[in-house]
Every structure is written in C-alpha cells, then in structure tokens.
C-alpha cells in the first residue's frame, strides 16, 4: 500500500479524527516522529502508480473527488492542531518513507508549524462588473438609422471602441480600489499572498476577477478581517468583493517562491 | 474546540452556511498552494502545473461542464505537455491579434 500524505501537524488526539476518511474513502492514520505527525491514508497499489494517478486526475469528476477529500482531511486536522498542508497527490511508497521525510525535514516542519499555529487563512476576491458583452451592439447600430451597411459597420466599430474604453476604465477603477482595500486588510493580517486571478470560466463569478489574495490572520481575528473586507467592498461602487474561508493556511505553507 | 476551528471545518463563509467551498477555490489551493515535497513523489510538479494551465484555459464553467457531463481532458489531447504550451501560446497570440484588429479596423476603412 502506498501512502497518500495530506499534511504534517503537531500531535493531536486521534479520537478527534475518528471516522475521518480521505481519498477513495480510505481511513486516516498518523505516522509519528517525535512531536510531529504526518496525516496519511493508504492508496491501493493500482492507483499509486504515477500514470494511473495522473489519468485519474484528468477527469473532472475524479479530480473533484480527490481534491475535496484532500481538503476535507486537511481542514478537519487543521481544526484540531497546527497543520502544514501538502499539495494534492503527494504520494509516498510506504509509511517508512513518510517517517523518513519527517526526520529529514524535522526542523523546517517545526518552524513552519510554529508560524502557522493558531492562525487561519482568509481569501478575498475582488471583481469588476462589465456590461453584457455585445448585448447592446446591434441596437446601437439600428438606432443610427443609416441605410448603408458601411454606416452600420462604422457605428458598430465606434460602439465597440467605446465599450472597450469603458471596460478599461472600469478595470482601472477596480484595480485601484483593490489596492486600497488590500492595504487595509494587510494591516490586519500577519502575512499576505497575492494569487493569480481566477478565470471567470472556472467559477460562477460575479464579473471579472481583478484581485485574488489570501491573508494569514490569528484565528481570533479572522471574523474581524472578513467583516472589514465585506464592509470595504460594500462601500465601493466600483467592485464586488467575495470573502472565502477560513481556510487551513494552504497559501502560507512555505513552498512558494516569493515573487 | 475553538469557534474558529468549527468555522474552518464547516467553511462558514463559503456562500451559504455549511456549504462546501466552491470547486475553483478548492482546486486553486490544493493544486497551486500547499507544500511541495520534492523527491519521493509519484506525480511530478509539471503534471500539476499542466492541470492548472488546463484549468485556466477552460471555457466552460465547472458547473456547466458537470451538467453536460464533460470530462474535458478526456476528450482533449491538450494535456500532453507541448500541446498545452502550444494552446496557451496560441491563445495569447490570438487575443493580441483580435485586439490589434479591433483597434486597427476603423482607421483602415476610412
């Protein structure tokens, strides 16, 4: 059996994770080394093969099931104890290899867990609304009353240009608003990471995503930061703001190259 | 258990209370964030990066894709590595071209 590894954490009462299942419904167990544990579940040998695992991750249904199982375990453990989340599909050949990893990276894991202890991640996404892409285009052309198609074409082109200018202006306003909001929120947070904006295609998003960030905050202040973010978003007519979380500190796990 | 811990388990801010977080947010975190362990791993980072690229190239929403029963990668050779890069590059080129056309078209017709 290969070992699917979700996270490294400070030891906690296993009863708190009783009944917790991970990828493929497999039961969770802990691999210990001194005052660290790795959270692991067995993965059938057939699935632990690289090609097989990759193939599974290439269908949306499988990817979603594995991603949600991974997140469920990480979130459940993070609710009990300081937790360092691993990336999806971190699979070791055996529990012995996992123990070896804990020995090898002991100091780094300890330091990171210290930094994350008692803290959660709050996600903030800021969107700009755009009017319907080309809904008004023909009506503008029709309103001109021109008979020639060249006239209609010119009007259409002018409309498209004006529309593009309006979009750019709205985008600039939203970006400026996002910078101001970010400055306030960063002041409430221990740390922050800016992420790539999400494509509208991926989420039922309320507009175009212009800002996407995560804030590391003391758990006791997460609600405060979220409320502040929502208020700032509500006060600003140029943007729509969405708060997600609280999350385990995925974005602050320390594997990111500072860009 | 602290109140914030309960919140984390239930994801209290993900839309409706008790709703699980949206798939895009989960994928962003588990595919793009979280600690990368080098070495004894069965899936290498390039694959994960490719998945991420592919996700970003998507033109159907996750919900729509699900409703239509589309497993997009299954019917799309783009996950093979050079092809994905090609697609991304081609996508960028086409966007530039469209922008250039939209900008140039009115003037050139005068």
PDB file of C-alpha atoms in Angstrom, chain A residues 48 50 53-54 57-61 63-64 67-68 70-71 76 78-79 84-93 97 101 104 108-109 120-123 125 157 160-161 164 195-199 201-203 212 214 219 222-223 226 230 243-248 250-251 253 255-256, chain B residues 1-2 4-9 11-15 20-38 40-45 47-49 51-52 55-56 58-63 65-66 70-74 79 99 101-103 105-107 109-110:
ATOM      1  CA  UNK A  48      -0.325   4.724  -6.599  1.00  0.00           C
ATOM      2  CA  UNK A  50       2.165   7.601 -11.457  1.00  0.00           C
ATOM      3  CA  UNK A  53      -2.881   8.614 -10.686  1.00  0.00           C
ATOM      4  CA  UNK A  54      -2.323  11.121 -13.454  1.00  0.00           C
ATOM      5  CA  UNK A  57      -6.653  13.458 -12.165  1.00  0.00           C
ATOM      6  CA  UNK A  58      -7.546  14.100 -15.779  1.00  0.00           C
ATOM      7  CA  UNK A  59     -11.260  13.695 -15.367  1.00  0.00           C
ATOM      8  CA  UNK A  60     -13.199  16.423 -13.626  1.00  0.00           C
ATOM      9  CA  UNK A  61     -15.247  14.050 -11.506  1.00  0.00           C
ATOM     10  CA  UNK A  63     -10.171  15.446  -9.766  1.00  0.00           C
ATOM     11  CA  UNK A  64     -13.010  16.972  -7.781  1.00  0.00           C
ATOM     12  CA  UNK A  67      -9.392  17.446  -4.280  1.00  0.00           C
ATOM     13  CA  UNK A  68     -12.383  17.601  -1.959  1.00  0.00           C
ATOM     14  CA  UNK A  70      -7.792  16.080   0.354  1.00  0.00           C
ATOM     15  CA  UNK A  71      -9.272  19.363   1.551  1.00  0.00           C
ATOM     16  CA  UNK A  76     -10.501  18.548   9.810  1.00  0.00           C
ATOM     17  CA  UNK A  78      -6.369  21.973  10.987  1.00  0.00           C
ATOM     18  CA  UNK A  79      -9.431  22.348  13.197  1.00  0.00           C
ATOM     19  CA  UNK A  84       1.023  22.269   7.358  1.00  0.00           C
ATOM     20  CA  UNK A  85      -0.977  21.313   4.242  1.00  0.00           C
ATOM     21  CA  UNK A  86       0.703  19.371   1.438  1.00  0.00           C
ATOM     22  CA  UNK A  87      -0.015  19.737  -2.237  1.00  0.00           C
ATOM     23  CA  UNK A  88      -2.542  17.426  -3.897  1.00  0.00           C
ATOM     24  CA  UNK A  89      -1.311  13.950  -4.875  1.00  0.00           C
ATOM     25  CA  UNK A  90       1.707  13.778  -2.597  1.00  0.00           C
ATOM     26  CA  UNK A  91       2.154  10.010  -2.505  1.00  0.00           C
ATOM     27  CA  UNK A  92       4.961   8.109  -0.791  1.00  0.00           C
ATOM     28  CA  UNK A  93       5.757   4.482  -1.438  1.00  0.00           C
ATOM     29  CA  UNK A  97       9.273   6.835   3.564  1.00  0.00           C
ATOM     30  CA  UNK A 101      10.591  12.661   5.376  1.00  0.00           C
ATOM     31  CA  UNK A 104      14.801  14.755   7.216  1.00  0.00           C
ATOM     32  CA  UNK A 108      11.740  23.076   8.712  1.00  0.00           C
ATOM     33  CA  UNK A 109       8.370  21.495   9.520  1.00  0.00           C
ATOM     34  CA  UNK A 120      -6.064  30.680   9.587  1.00  0.00           C
ATOM     35  CA  UNK A 121      -6.186  31.889   6.014  1.00  0.00           C
ATOM     36  CA  UNK A 122      -8.892  34.216   4.732  1.00  0.00           C
ATOM     37  CA  UNK A 123      -9.438  34.509   0.982  1.00  0.00           C
ATOM     38  CA  UNK A 125     -11.509  38.095  -4.271  1.00  0.00           C
ATOM     39  CA  UNK A 157     -16.896  49.785 -34.660  1.00  0.00           C
ATOM     40  CA  UNK A 160     -17.007  48.522 -29.835  1.00  0.00           C
ATOM     41  CA  UNK A 161     -14.269  51.101 -29.207  1.00  0.00           C
ATOM     42  CA  UNK A 164     -13.601  48.776 -24.764  1.00  0.00           C
ATOM     43  CA  UNK A 195      -2.645  34.850  -6.164  1.00  0.00           C
ATOM     44  CA  UNK A 196      -3.281  34.743  -9.871  1.00  0.00           C
ATOM     45  CA  UNK A 197      -6.734  35.987 -10.690  1.00  0.00           C
ATOM     46  CA  UNK A 198      -9.262  33.276 -11.409  1.00  0.00           C
ATOM     47  CA  UNK A 199     -10.714  32.851 -14.862  1.00  0.00           C
ATOM     48  CA  UNK A 201     -14.879  30.297 -16.704  1.00  0.00           C
ATOM     49  CA  UNK A 202     -13.880  28.350 -13.609  1.00  0.00           C
ATOM     50  CA  UNK A 203     -16.302  29.774 -11.114  1.00  0.00           C
ATOM     51  CA  UNK A 212      -7.239  37.457  -5.580  1.00  0.00           C
ATOM     52  CA  UNK A 214      -5.012  35.276   0.907  1.00  0.00           C
ATOM     53  CA  UNK A 219      -7.863  32.687  14.275  1.00  0.00           C
ATOM     54  CA  UNK A 222     -10.453  36.086  11.188  1.00  0.00           C
ATOM     55  CA  UNK A 223     -14.046  37.227  11.597  1.00  0.00           C
ATOM     56  CA  UNK A 226     -13.681  39.160   6.940  1.00  0.00           C
ATOM     57  CA  UNK A 230     -17.010  42.905   3.267  1.00  0.00           C
ATOM     58  CA  UNK A 243     -14.669  36.511   1.172  1.00  0.00           C
ATOM     59  CA  UNK A 244     -13.855  32.790   1.435  1.00  0.00           C
ATOM     60  CA  UNK A 245     -12.644  30.751   4.357  1.00  0.00           C
ATOM     61  CA  UNK A 246     -11.486  30.456   6.962  1.00  0.00           C
ATOM     62  CA  UNK A 247      -9.087  28.006   5.291  1.00  0.00           C
ATOM     63  CA  UNK A 248      -6.172  25.980   6.583  1.00  0.00           C
ATOM     64  CA  UNK A 250      -2.506  26.499   2.275  1.00  0.00           C
ATOM     65  CA  UNK A 251      -1.082  29.698   0.834  1.00  0.00           C
ATOM     66  CA  UNK A 253       2.873  26.532   3.626  1.00  0.00           C
ATOM     67  CA  UNK A 255       6.729  26.278  -0.817  1.00  0.00           C
ATOM     68  CA  UNK A 256       6.028  29.463  -2.709  1.00  0.00           C
TER      69      UNK A 256
ATOM     70  CA  UNK B   1     -12.537  23.183  20.040  1.00  0.00           C
ATOM     71  CA  UNK B   2     -12.461  26.899  19.368  1.00  0.00           C
ATOM     72  CA  UNK B   4     -12.817  29.466  14.618  1.00  0.00           C
ATOM     73  CA  UNK B   5     -11.938  25.774  14.339  1.00  0.00           C
ATOM     74  CA  UNK B   6     -15.558  24.859  13.901  1.00  0.00           C
ATOM     75  CA  UNK B   7     -15.795  27.568  11.280  1.00  0.00           C
ATOM     76  CA  UNK B   8     -12.852  26.122   9.425  1.00  0.00           C
ATOM     77  CA  UNK B   9     -14.309  22.659   9.351  1.00  0.00           C
ATOM     78  CA  UNK B  11     -16.235  26.683   5.887  1.00  0.00           C
ATOM     79  CA  UNK B  12     -18.706  29.168   7.293  1.00  0.00           C
ATOM     80  CA  UNK B  13     -18.028  31.874   4.757  1.00  0.00           C
ATOM     81  CA  UNK B  14     -18.334  29.793   1.649  1.00  0.00           C
ATOM     82  CA  UNK B  15     -21.576  31.144   0.359  1.00  0.00           C
ATOM     83  CA  UNK B  20     -18.735  23.407   0.902  1.00  0.00           C
ATOM     84  CA  UNK B  21     -16.343  25.852  -0.753  1.00  0.00           C
ATOM     85  CA  UNK B  22     -16.580  26.312  -4.477  1.00  0.00           C
ATOM     86  CA  UNK B  23     -14.525  23.916  -6.561  1.00  0.00           C
ATOM     87  CA  UNK B  24     -12.397  26.631  -8.156  1.00  0.00           C
ATOM     88  CA  UNK B  25     -11.260  27.810  -4.718  1.00  0.00           C
ATOM     89  CA  UNK B  26     -10.517  24.265  -3.529  1.00  0.00           C
ATOM     90  CA  UNK B  27      -8.579  23.419  -6.699  1.00  0.00           C
ATOM     91  CA  UNK B  28      -6.642  26.667  -6.507  1.00  0.00           C
ATOM     92  CA  UNK B  29      -5.466  25.759  -3.022  1.00  0.00           C
ATOM     93  CA  UNK B  30      -4.766  22.062  -3.381  1.00  0.00           C
ATOM     94  CA  UNK B  31      -3.214  22.298  -6.866  1.00  0.00           C
ATOM     95  CA  UNK B  32      -1.464  25.618  -6.612  1.00  0.00           C
ATOM     96  CA  UNK B  33      -0.672  26.079  -2.913  1.00  0.00           C
ATOM     97  CA  UNK B  34       0.293  23.740  -0.126  1.00  0.00           C
ATOM     98  CA  UNK B  35       3.760  22.425   0.463  1.00  0.00           C
ATOM     99  CA  UNK B  36       5.558  20.723  -2.387  1.00  0.00           C
ATOM    100  CA  UNK B  37       7.601  17.770  -1.201  1.00  0.00           C
ATOM    101  CA  UNK B  38      10.461  17.132  -3.586  1.00  0.00           C
ATOM    102  CA  UNK B  40       9.658  10.581  -3.371  1.00  0.00           C
ATOM    103  CA  UNK B  41       6.544  11.635  -5.231  1.00  0.00           C
ATOM    104  CA  UNK B  42       4.565   9.849  -7.865  1.00  0.00           C
ATOM    105  CA  UNK B  43       3.153  12.864  -9.637  1.00  0.00           C
ATOM    106  CA  UNK B  44       5.642  15.461 -10.610  1.00  0.00           C
ATOM    107  CA  UNK B  45       5.073  19.182 -10.459  1.00  0.00           C
ATOM    108  CA  UNK B  47       1.796  17.494 -14.274  1.00  0.00           C
ATOM    109  CA  UNK B  48       0.213  19.579 -11.556  1.00  0.00           C
ATOM    110  CA  UNK B  49       1.256  22.740 -13.373  1.00  0.00           C
ATOM    111  CA  UNK B  51      -3.521  20.632 -14.786  1.00  0.00           C
ATOM    112  CA  UNK B  52      -3.513  24.186 -13.554  1.00  0.00           C
ATOM    113  CA  UNK B  55      -7.979  24.676 -15.731  1.00  0.00           C
ATOM    114  CA  UNK B  56      -7.166  28.224 -16.672  1.00  0.00           C
ATOM    115  CA  UNK B  58     -11.189  26.223 -19.650  1.00  0.00           C
ATOM    116  CA  UNK B  59     -14.033  27.940 -21.352  1.00  0.00           C
ATOM    117  CA  UNK B  60     -16.870  26.097 -19.667  1.00  0.00           C
ATOM    118  CA  UNK B  61     -17.722  26.654 -16.057  1.00  0.00           C
ATOM    119  CA  UNK B  62     -17.274  23.713 -13.767  1.00  0.00           C
ATOM    120  CA  UNK B  63     -20.989  23.567 -13.113  1.00  0.00           C
ATOM    121  CA  UNK B  65     -19.208  21.072 -17.587  1.00  0.00           C
ATOM    122  CA  UNK B  66     -20.719  18.851 -14.949  1.00  0.00           C
ATOM    123  CA  UNK B  70     -17.995  16.725 -19.883  1.00  0.00           C
ATOM    124  CA  UNK B  71     -14.706  15.378 -18.667  1.00  0.00           C
ATOM    125  CA  UNK B  72     -12.793  17.943 -20.573  1.00  0.00           C
ATOM    126  CA  UNK B  73      -9.370  16.361 -20.520  1.00  0.00           C
ATOM    127  CA  UNK B  74     -10.616  13.047 -21.682  1.00  0.00           C
ATOM    128  CA  UNK B  79      -2.761  17.585 -21.501  1.00  0.00           C
ATOM    129  CA  UNK B  99      -7.123  43.341 -30.089  1.00  0.00           C
ATOM    130  CA  UNK B 101      -7.736  44.031 -35.410  1.00  0.00           C
ATOM    131  CA  UNK B 102     -10.307  45.751 -33.238  1.00  0.00           C
ATOM    132  CA  UNK B 103      -8.007  48.726 -32.822  1.00  0.00           C
ATOM    133  CA  UNK B 105     -10.147  48.130 -38.250  1.00  0.00           C
ATOM    134  CA  UNK B 106     -11.934  51.509 -38.067  1.00  0.00           C
ATOM    135  CA  UNK B 107      -8.907  53.501 -39.241  1.00  0.00           C
ATOM    136  CA  UNK B 109     -11.585  51.510 -43.507  1.00  0.00           C
ATOM    137  CA  UNK B 110     -11.595  55.272 -43.701  1.00  0.00           C
TER     138      UNK B 110
END
